[in-house]
Coordinates of C-alpha atoms in Angstrom, one line a residue:
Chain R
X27 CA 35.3 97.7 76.7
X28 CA 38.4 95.9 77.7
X29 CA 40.3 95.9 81.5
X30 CA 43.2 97.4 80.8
X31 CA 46.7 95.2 80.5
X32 CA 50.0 96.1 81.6
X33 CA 52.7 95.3 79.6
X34 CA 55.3 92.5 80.1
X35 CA 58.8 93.7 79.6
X36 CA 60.8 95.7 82.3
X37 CA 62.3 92.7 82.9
X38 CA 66.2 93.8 83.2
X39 CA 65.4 97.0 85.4
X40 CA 63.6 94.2 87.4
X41 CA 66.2 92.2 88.3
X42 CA 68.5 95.2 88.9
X43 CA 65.4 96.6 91.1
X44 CA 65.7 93.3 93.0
X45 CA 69.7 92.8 93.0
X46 CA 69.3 96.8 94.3
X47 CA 66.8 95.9 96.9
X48 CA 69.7 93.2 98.4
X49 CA 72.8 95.6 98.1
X50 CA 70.7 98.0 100.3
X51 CA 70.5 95.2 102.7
X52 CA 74.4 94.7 102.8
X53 CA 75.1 98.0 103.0
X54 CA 72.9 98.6 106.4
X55 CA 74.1 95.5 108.1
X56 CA 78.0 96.9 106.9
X57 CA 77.2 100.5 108.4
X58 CA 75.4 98.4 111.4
X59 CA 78.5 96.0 112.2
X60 CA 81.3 98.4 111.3
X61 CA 79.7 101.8 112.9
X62 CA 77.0 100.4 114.8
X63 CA 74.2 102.7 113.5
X64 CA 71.1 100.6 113.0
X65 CA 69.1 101.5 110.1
X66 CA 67.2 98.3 109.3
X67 CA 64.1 99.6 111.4
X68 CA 64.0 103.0 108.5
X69 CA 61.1 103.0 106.3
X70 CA 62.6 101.5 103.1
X71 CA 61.9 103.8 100.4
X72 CA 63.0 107.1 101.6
X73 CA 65.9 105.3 103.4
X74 CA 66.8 104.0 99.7
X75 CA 66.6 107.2 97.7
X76 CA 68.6 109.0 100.7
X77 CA 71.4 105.8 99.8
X78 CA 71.0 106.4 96.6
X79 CA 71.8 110.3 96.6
X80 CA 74.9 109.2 98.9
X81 CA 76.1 107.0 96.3
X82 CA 75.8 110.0 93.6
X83 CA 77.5 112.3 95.9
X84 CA 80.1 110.9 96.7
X85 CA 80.5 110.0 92.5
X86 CA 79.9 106.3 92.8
X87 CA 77.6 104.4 90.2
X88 CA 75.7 102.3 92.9
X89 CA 74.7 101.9 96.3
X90 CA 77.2 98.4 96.4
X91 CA 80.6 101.0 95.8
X92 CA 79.6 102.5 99.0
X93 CA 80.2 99.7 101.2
X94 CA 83.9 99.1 100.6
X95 CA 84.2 102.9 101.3
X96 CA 82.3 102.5 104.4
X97 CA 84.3 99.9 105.7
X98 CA 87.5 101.5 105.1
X99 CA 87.4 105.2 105.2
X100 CA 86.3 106.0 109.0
X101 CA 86.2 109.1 108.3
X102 CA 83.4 108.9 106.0
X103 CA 81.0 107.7 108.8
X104 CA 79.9 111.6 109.8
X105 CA 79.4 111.7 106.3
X106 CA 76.6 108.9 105.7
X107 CA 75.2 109.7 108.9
X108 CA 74.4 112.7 107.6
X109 CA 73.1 111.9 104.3
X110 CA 70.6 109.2 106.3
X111 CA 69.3 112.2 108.2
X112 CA 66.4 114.5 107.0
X113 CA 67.3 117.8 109.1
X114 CA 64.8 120.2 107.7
X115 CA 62.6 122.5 110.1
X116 CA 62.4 126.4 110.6
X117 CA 62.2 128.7 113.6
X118 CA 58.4 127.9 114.9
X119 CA 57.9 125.8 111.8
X120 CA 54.1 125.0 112.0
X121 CA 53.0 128.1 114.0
X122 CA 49.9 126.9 114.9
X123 CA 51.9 124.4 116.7
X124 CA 53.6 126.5 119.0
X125 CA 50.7 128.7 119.4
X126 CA 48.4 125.8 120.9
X127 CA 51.4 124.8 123.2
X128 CA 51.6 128.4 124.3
X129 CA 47.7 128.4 125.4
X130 CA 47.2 124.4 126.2
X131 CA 50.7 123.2 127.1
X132 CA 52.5 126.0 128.8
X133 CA 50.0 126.6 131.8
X134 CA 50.1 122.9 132.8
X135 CA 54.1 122.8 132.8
X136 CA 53.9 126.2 134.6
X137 CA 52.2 124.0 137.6
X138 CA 55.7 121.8 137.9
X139 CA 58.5 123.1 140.0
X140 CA 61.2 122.1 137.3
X141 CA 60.6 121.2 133.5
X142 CA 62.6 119.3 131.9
X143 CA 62.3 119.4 127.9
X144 CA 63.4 116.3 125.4
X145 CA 63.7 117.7 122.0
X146 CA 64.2 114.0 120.0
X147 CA 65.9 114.3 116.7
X148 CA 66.7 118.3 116.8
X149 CA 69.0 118.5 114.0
X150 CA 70.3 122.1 113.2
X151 CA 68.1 123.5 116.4
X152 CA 66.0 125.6 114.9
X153 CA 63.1 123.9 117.3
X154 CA 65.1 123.7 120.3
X155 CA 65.7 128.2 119.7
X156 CA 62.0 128.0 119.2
X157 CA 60.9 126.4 122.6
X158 CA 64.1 128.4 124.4
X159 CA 62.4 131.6 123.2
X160 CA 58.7 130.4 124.5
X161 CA 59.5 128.5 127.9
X162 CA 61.5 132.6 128.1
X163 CA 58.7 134.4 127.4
X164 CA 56.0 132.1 129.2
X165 CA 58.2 132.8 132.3
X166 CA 59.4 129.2 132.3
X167 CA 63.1 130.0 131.4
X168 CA 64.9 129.5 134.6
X169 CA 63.2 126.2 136.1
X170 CA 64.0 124.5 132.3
X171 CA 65.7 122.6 131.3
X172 CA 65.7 121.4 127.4
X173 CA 67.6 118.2 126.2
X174 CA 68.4 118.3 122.9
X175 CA 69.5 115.1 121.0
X176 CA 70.2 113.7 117.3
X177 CA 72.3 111.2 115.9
X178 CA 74.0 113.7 113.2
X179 CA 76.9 114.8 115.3
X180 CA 77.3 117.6 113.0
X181 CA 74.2 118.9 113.1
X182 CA 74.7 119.0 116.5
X183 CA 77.4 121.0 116.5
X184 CA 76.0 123.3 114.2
X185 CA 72.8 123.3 116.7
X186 CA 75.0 124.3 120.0
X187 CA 76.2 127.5 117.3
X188 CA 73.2 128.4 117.0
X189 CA 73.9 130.3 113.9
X190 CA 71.3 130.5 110.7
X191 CA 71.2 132.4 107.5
X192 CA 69.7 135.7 107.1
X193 CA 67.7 134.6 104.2
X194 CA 65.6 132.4 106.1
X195 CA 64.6 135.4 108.3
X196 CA 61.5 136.4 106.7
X197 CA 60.3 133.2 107.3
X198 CA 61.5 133.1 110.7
X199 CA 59.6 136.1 111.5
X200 CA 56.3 135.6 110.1
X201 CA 56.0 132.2 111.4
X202 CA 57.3 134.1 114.8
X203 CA 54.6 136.6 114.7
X204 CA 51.6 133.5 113.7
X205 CA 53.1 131.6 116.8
X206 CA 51.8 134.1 119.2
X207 CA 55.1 135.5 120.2
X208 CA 54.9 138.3 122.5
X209 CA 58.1 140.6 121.9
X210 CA 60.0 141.0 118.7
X211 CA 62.1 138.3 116.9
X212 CA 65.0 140.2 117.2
X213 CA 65.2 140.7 120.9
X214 CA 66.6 136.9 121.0
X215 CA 69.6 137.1 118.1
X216 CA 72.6 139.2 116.6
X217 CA 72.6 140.2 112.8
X218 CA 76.1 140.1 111.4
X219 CA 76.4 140.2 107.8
X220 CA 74.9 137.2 106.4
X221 CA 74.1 135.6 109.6
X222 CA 71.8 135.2 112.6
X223 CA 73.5 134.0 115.6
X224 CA 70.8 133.4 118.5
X225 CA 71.2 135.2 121.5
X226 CA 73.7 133.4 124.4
X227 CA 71.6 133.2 127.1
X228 CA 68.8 131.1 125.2
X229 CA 71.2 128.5 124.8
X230 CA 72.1 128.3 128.5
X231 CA 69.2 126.3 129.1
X232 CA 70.1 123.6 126.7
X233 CA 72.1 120.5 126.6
X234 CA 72.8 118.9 123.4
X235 CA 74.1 115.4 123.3
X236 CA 74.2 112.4 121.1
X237 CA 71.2 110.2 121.4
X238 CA 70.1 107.1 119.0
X239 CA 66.6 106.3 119.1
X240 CA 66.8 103.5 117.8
X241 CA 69.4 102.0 120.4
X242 CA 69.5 104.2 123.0
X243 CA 66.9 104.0 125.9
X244 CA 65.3 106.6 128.4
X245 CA 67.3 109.7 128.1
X246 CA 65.8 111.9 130.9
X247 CA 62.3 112.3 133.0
X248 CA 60.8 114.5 131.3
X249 CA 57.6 116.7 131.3
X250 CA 57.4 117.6 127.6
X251 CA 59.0 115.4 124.8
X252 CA 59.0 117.0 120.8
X253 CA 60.2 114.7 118.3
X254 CA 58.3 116.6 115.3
X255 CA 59.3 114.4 111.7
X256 CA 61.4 111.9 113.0
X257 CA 58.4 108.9 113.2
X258 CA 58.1 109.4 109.4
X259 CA 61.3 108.0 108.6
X260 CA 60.5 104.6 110.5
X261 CA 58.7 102.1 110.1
X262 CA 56.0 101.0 112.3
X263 CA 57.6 98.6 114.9
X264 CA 60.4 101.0 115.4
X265 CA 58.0 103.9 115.5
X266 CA 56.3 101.7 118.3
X267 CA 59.4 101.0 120.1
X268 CA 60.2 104.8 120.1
X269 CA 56.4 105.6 120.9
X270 CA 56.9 103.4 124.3
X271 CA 60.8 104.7 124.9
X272 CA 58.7 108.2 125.5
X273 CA 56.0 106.8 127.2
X274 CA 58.7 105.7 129.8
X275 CA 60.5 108.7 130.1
X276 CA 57.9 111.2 130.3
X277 CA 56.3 112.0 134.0
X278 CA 52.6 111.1 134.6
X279 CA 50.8 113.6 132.3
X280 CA 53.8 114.7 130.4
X281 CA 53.1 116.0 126.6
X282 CA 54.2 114.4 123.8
X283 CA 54.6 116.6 120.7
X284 CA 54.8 114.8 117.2
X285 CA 55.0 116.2 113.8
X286 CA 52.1 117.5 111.9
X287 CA 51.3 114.6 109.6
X288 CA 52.7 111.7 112.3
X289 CA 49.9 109.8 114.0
X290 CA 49.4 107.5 116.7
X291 CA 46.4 105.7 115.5
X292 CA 48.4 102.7 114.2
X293 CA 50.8 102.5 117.2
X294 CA 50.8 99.5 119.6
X295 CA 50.9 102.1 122.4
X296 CA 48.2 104.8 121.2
X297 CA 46.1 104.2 124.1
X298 CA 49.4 105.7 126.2
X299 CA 48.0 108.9 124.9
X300 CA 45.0 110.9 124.8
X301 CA 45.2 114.1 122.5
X302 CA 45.4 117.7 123.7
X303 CA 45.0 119.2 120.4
X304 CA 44.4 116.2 117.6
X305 CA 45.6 119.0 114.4
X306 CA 48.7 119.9 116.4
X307 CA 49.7 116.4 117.3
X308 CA 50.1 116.9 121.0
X309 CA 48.9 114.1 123.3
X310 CA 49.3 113.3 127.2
X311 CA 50.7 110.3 129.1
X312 CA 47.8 108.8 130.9
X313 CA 49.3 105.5 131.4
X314 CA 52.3 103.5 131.7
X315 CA 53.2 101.3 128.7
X316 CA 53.0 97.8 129.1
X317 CA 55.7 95.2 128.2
Chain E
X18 CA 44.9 83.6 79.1
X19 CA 44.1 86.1 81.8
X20 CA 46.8 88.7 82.3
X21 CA 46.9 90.7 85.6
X22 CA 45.1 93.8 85.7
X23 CA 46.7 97.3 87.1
X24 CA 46.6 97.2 90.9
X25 CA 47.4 100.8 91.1
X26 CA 47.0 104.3 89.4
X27 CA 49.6 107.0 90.2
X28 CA 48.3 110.6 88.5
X29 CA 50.3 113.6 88.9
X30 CA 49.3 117.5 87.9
X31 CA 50.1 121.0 88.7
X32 CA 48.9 124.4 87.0
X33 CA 45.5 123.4 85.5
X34 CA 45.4 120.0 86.3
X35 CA 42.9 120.6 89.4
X36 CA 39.5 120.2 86.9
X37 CA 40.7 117.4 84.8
X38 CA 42.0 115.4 88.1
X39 CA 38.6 116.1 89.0
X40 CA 36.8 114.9 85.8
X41 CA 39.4 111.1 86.3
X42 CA 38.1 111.1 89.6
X43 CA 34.3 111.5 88.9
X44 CA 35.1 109.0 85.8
X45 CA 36.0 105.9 88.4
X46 CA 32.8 103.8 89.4
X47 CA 32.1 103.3 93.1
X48 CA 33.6 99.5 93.0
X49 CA 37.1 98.9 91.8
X50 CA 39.7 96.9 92.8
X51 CA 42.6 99.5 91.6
X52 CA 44.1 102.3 94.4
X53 CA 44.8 105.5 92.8
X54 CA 47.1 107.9 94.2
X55 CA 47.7 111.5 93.2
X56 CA 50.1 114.0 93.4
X57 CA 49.2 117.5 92.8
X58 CA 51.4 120.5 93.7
X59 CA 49.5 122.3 96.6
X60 CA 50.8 124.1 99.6
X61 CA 50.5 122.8 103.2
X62 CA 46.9 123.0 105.0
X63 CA 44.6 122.8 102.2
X64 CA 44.5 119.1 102.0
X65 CA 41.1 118.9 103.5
X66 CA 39.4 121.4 101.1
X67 CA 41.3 119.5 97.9
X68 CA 39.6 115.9 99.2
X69 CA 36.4 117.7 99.6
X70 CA 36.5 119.9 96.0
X71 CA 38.1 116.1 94.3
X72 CA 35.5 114.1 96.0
X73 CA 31.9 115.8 95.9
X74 CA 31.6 114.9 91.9
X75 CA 32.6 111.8 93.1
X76 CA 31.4 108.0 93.8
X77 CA 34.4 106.5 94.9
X78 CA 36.1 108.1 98.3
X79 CA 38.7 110.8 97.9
X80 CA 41.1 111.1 101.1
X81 CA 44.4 112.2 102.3
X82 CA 47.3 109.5 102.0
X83 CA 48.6 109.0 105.7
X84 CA 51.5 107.6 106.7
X85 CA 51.7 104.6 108.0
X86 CA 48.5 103.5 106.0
X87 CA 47.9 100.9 104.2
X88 CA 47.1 101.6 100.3
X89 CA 43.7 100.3 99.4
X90 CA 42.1 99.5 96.4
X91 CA 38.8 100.8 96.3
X92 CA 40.0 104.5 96.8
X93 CA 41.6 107.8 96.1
X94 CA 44.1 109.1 97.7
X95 CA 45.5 112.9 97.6
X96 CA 49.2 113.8 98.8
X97 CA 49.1 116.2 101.5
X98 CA 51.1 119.3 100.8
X99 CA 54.7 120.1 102.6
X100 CA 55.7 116.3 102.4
X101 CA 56.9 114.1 100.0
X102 CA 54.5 111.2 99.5
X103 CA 55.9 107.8 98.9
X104 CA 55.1 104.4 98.5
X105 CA 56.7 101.6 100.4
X106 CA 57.0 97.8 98.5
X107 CA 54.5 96.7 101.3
X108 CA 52.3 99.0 99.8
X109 CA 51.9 101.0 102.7
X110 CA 52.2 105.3 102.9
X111 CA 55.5 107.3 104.0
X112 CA 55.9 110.6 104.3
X113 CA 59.3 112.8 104.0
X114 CA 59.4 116.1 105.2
X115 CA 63.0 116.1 103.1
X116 CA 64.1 119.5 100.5
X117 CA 61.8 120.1 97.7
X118 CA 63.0 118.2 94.8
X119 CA 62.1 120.1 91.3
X120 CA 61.2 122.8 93.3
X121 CA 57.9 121.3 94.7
X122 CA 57.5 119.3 97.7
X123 CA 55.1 116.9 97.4
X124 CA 57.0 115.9 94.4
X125 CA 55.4 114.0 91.7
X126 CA 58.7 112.1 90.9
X127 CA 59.1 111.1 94.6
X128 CA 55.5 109.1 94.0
X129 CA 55.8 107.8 90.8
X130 CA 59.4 106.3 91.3
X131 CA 58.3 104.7 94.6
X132 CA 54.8 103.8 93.4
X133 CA 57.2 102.0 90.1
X134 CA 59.2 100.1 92.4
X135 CA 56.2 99.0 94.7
X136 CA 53.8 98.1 92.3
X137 CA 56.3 97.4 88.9
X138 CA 54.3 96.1 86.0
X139 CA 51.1 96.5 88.0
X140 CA 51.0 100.6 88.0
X141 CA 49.9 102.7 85.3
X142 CA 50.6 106.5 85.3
X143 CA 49.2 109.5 84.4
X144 CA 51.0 113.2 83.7
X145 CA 49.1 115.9 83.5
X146 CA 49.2 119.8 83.2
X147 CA 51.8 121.8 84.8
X148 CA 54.4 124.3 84.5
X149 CA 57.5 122.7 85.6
X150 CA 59.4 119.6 84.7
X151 CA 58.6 117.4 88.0
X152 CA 56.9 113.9 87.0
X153 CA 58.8 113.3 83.5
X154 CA 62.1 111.2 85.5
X155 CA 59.1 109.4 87.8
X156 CA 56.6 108.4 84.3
X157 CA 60.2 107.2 83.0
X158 CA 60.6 104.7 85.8
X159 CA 57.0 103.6 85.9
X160 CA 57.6 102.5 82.0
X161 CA 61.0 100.6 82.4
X162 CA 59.7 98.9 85.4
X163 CA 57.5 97.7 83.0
X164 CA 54.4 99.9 84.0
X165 CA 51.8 101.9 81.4
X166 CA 51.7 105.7 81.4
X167 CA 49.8 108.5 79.8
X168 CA 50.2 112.2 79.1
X169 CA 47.5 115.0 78.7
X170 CA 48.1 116.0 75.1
X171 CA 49.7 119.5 75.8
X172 CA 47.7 121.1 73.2
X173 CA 44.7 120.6 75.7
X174 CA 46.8 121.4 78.8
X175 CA 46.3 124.6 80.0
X176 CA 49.7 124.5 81.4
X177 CA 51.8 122.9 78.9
X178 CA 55.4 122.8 79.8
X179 CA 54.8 119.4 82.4
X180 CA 53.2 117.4 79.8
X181 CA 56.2 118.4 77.2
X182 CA 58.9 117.9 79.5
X183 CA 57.3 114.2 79.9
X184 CA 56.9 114.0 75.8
X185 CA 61.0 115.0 75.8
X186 CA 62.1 112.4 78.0
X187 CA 59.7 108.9 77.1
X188 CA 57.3 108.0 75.0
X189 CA 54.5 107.4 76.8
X190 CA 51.9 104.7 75.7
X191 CA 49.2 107.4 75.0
X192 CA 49.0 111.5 74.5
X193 CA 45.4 112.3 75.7
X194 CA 43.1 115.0 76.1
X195 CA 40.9 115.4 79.4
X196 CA 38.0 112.9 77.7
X197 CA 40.3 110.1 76.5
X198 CA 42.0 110.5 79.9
X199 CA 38.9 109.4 81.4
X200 CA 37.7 107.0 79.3
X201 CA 41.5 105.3 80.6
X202 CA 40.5 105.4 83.5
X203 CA 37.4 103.8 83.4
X204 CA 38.4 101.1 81.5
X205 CA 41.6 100.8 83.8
X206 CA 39.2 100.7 86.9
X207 CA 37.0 98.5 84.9
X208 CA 36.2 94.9 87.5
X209 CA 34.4 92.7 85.1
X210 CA 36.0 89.9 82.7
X211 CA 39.1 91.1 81.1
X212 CA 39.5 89.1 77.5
X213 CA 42.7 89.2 76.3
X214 CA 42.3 91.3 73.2

């Protein structure tokens, strides 16, 4: 029986592939030069279809009628920032997460007299809520502190509310209840009407601020560091120079808590780590990072 | 004239595609020099027992696609659920924890339309059972980028809506059943002299 053969033609969506592949390169170095947000170290492909769902919202035909607009609307930057962003996560998303750093992680930052927490990349805050609520009921409350950063300015704002949709409650609740949480959900927020706001105090703790991991170096010393689906989105030597910016800033023996499907086995700086729980993703600093 | 041969086979399936991904995958022979990805609509944490039930009828190795990986020929490779599996030019894994797109996250679109721009002429695709629309836009792209593609006949489908939405959308280069599906496959994996018939 024969191999199989592919066909020949495709040639015009070829060379528009190709001419598509070049636009996308213009348009990063524009928002780089004119905005200075760096997205040349993104993994290509996603970063392209988030371009390219940019482009269609905002009605233009392709990713090359985005760049004038980017140079001369400044107010549009908050805008593509946005769209470049993949802020998706849930109250205790991945339960079995935040139940193994409830029995493995939270005795060992129990023995520090202060903790300080780095959530990287914590978009709309649903995490940052999440560790609030467990540092609270581990006893851990009042000697954290939890930093909470991400380039998308509004989701930070939206974060510091602390405000989500009722609709996502059931969710919220179950995966509550699988984390291991020891009171009930709604001790820690207000219902009103269609919303969730999260209770004032949990918030008192937290600091958001504007952080760029990709440009932006040590943030704080800290003694736990999430950044849960953010190493995704790069590719691999910015995911190594992110891998060694928390290497620096986390104490000897700090945790480091990826997302569930992020591994360090291809990272110049695995041998940082070694794993506290492999399924969870949480590892510990046992060494320094060299140059 | 030798012509280049597929590097790449992207297969995508939902409701009732679990035994006939199984029968392509006990079809391939234990050396080939084409990767094979595939997309099947599964929730989070079962991506262990799916490699295991897709691999133990057969000879080549069935594993989960991790990011950061290189794709290799030689093997199958199974989305896991709760990302979006893509393909980068470099022919390396991504994953995006983005929205579902068509409802379904992995999303066969998101593979195929990444797999056609990695591997362009080079990828073939296959369509399978299912009860939603998600693959037809991403078999689409495989064949303009110059790439072959294949859809389980939906009169053998036991979910045939997937299959129909693909049939409404391109024409594909074949409509199969299950048996003619893996006699592709075979011959698609095939590593001997190709003649140019």
């Amino acid at each position: 029986m024969n191999g199989f053969q592919p066909r020949g033609d495709g040639g015009g969506e070829l060379s528009a592939l190709d001419l598509e592949e070049q636009v996308l390169d213009v348009f990063v170095q524009a928002l780089r030069i004119r905005h200075g947000y760096d997205f040349s170290g993104y993994a290509r492909a996603s970063l392209k279809r988030r371009v390219r769902q940019l482009a269609s919202d905002l009605e233009v035909a392709r990713i090359g009628d985005l760049i004038p607009r980017l140079l001369y609307e400044p107010a549009l930057c908050d805008t593509i920032i946005e769209h470049l962003s993949v802020p998706v996560s849930d109250l205790f998303r991945d339960p079995w997460v935040f139940a193994s750093l409830r029995e493995k992680v939270m005795p060992v930052l129990a023995s520090w007299p202060r903790i300080n927490v780095w959530q990287a990349g914590c978009a709309y805050g649903e995490e940052v809520f999440s560790l609030a609520i467990m540092l609270f009921e581990c006893g851990l409350a009042r000697r954290s502190q939890i930093y909470a950063t991400d380039i998308n300015d509004h989701a930070l704002e939206k974060a510091a509310e602390g405000i989500f949709g009722v609709e996502r409650l059931a969710d919220f609740e179950s995966n509550y209840r699988a984390a291991g949480g020891t009171a009930a959900l709604s001790d820690y927020y207000h219902a009103r009407y269609a919303l969730l706001r999260m209770r004032r105090e949990l918030g008192e703790r937290v600091t958001f601020a504007h952080h760029n991991l990709v440009t932006d170096g040590v943030f704080a010393e800290a003694h736990m560091i999430l950044c849960r689906n953010v190493l995704i989105y790069f590719s691999q030597p910015l995911k190594d120079r992110v891998v060694k910016l928390f290497a620096d800033s986390l104490v000897h023996g700090g945790f480091l808590v990826l997302g569930d499907k992020e591994t360090l086995q291809f990272s110049r700086y695995a041998d940082c780590f070694s794993p506290v729980d492999e399924q969870a993703r949480i590892y510990r600093l046992r060494r320094r990072a060299h140059a | 004239m030798r012509r280049a041969r597929c590097a790449a086979l992207a297969i995508g399936g939902s409701a009732g595609s679990l035994p006939v991904i199984r029968g392509l995958i006990a079809a391939l022979p234990c050396e080939m020099s084409l990767a094979v990805v595939v997309c099947m609509h599964t929730s989070a944490h079962v991506i262990d027992d799916l490699c295991a039930v897709l691999g133990d009828t057969a000879t080549v190795s069935v594993v989960e696609a991790i990011d950061g990986a290189a794709v290799e020929p030689g093997r199958v490779y199974i989305a896991p659920g709760g990302y979006h599996l893509l393909v980068e030019r470099k022919a390396r894994f991504a994953l995006c924890a983005g929205q579902r797109i068509n409802h379904v996250r992995p999303a066969i679109d998101v593979l195929f339309e990444t797999m056609a721009e990695a591997y362009r002429g080079r990828l073939a695709g296959i369509l399978l059972s299912g009860r939603n629309h998600d693959g037809a836009i991403g078999l689409t792209r495989i064949r303009a980028l110059g790439g072959h593609v294949r859809v389980q006949d939906p009169e053998t489908a036991e979910a045939p809506e997937m299959p129909r939405a693909a049939l409404a959308l391109a024409a594909p280069d074949g409509q199969n059943s299950p048996d003619e599906l893996q006699k592709f496959v075979r011959a698609l994996a095939w590593i001997g002299p190709i003649s140019d018939a």
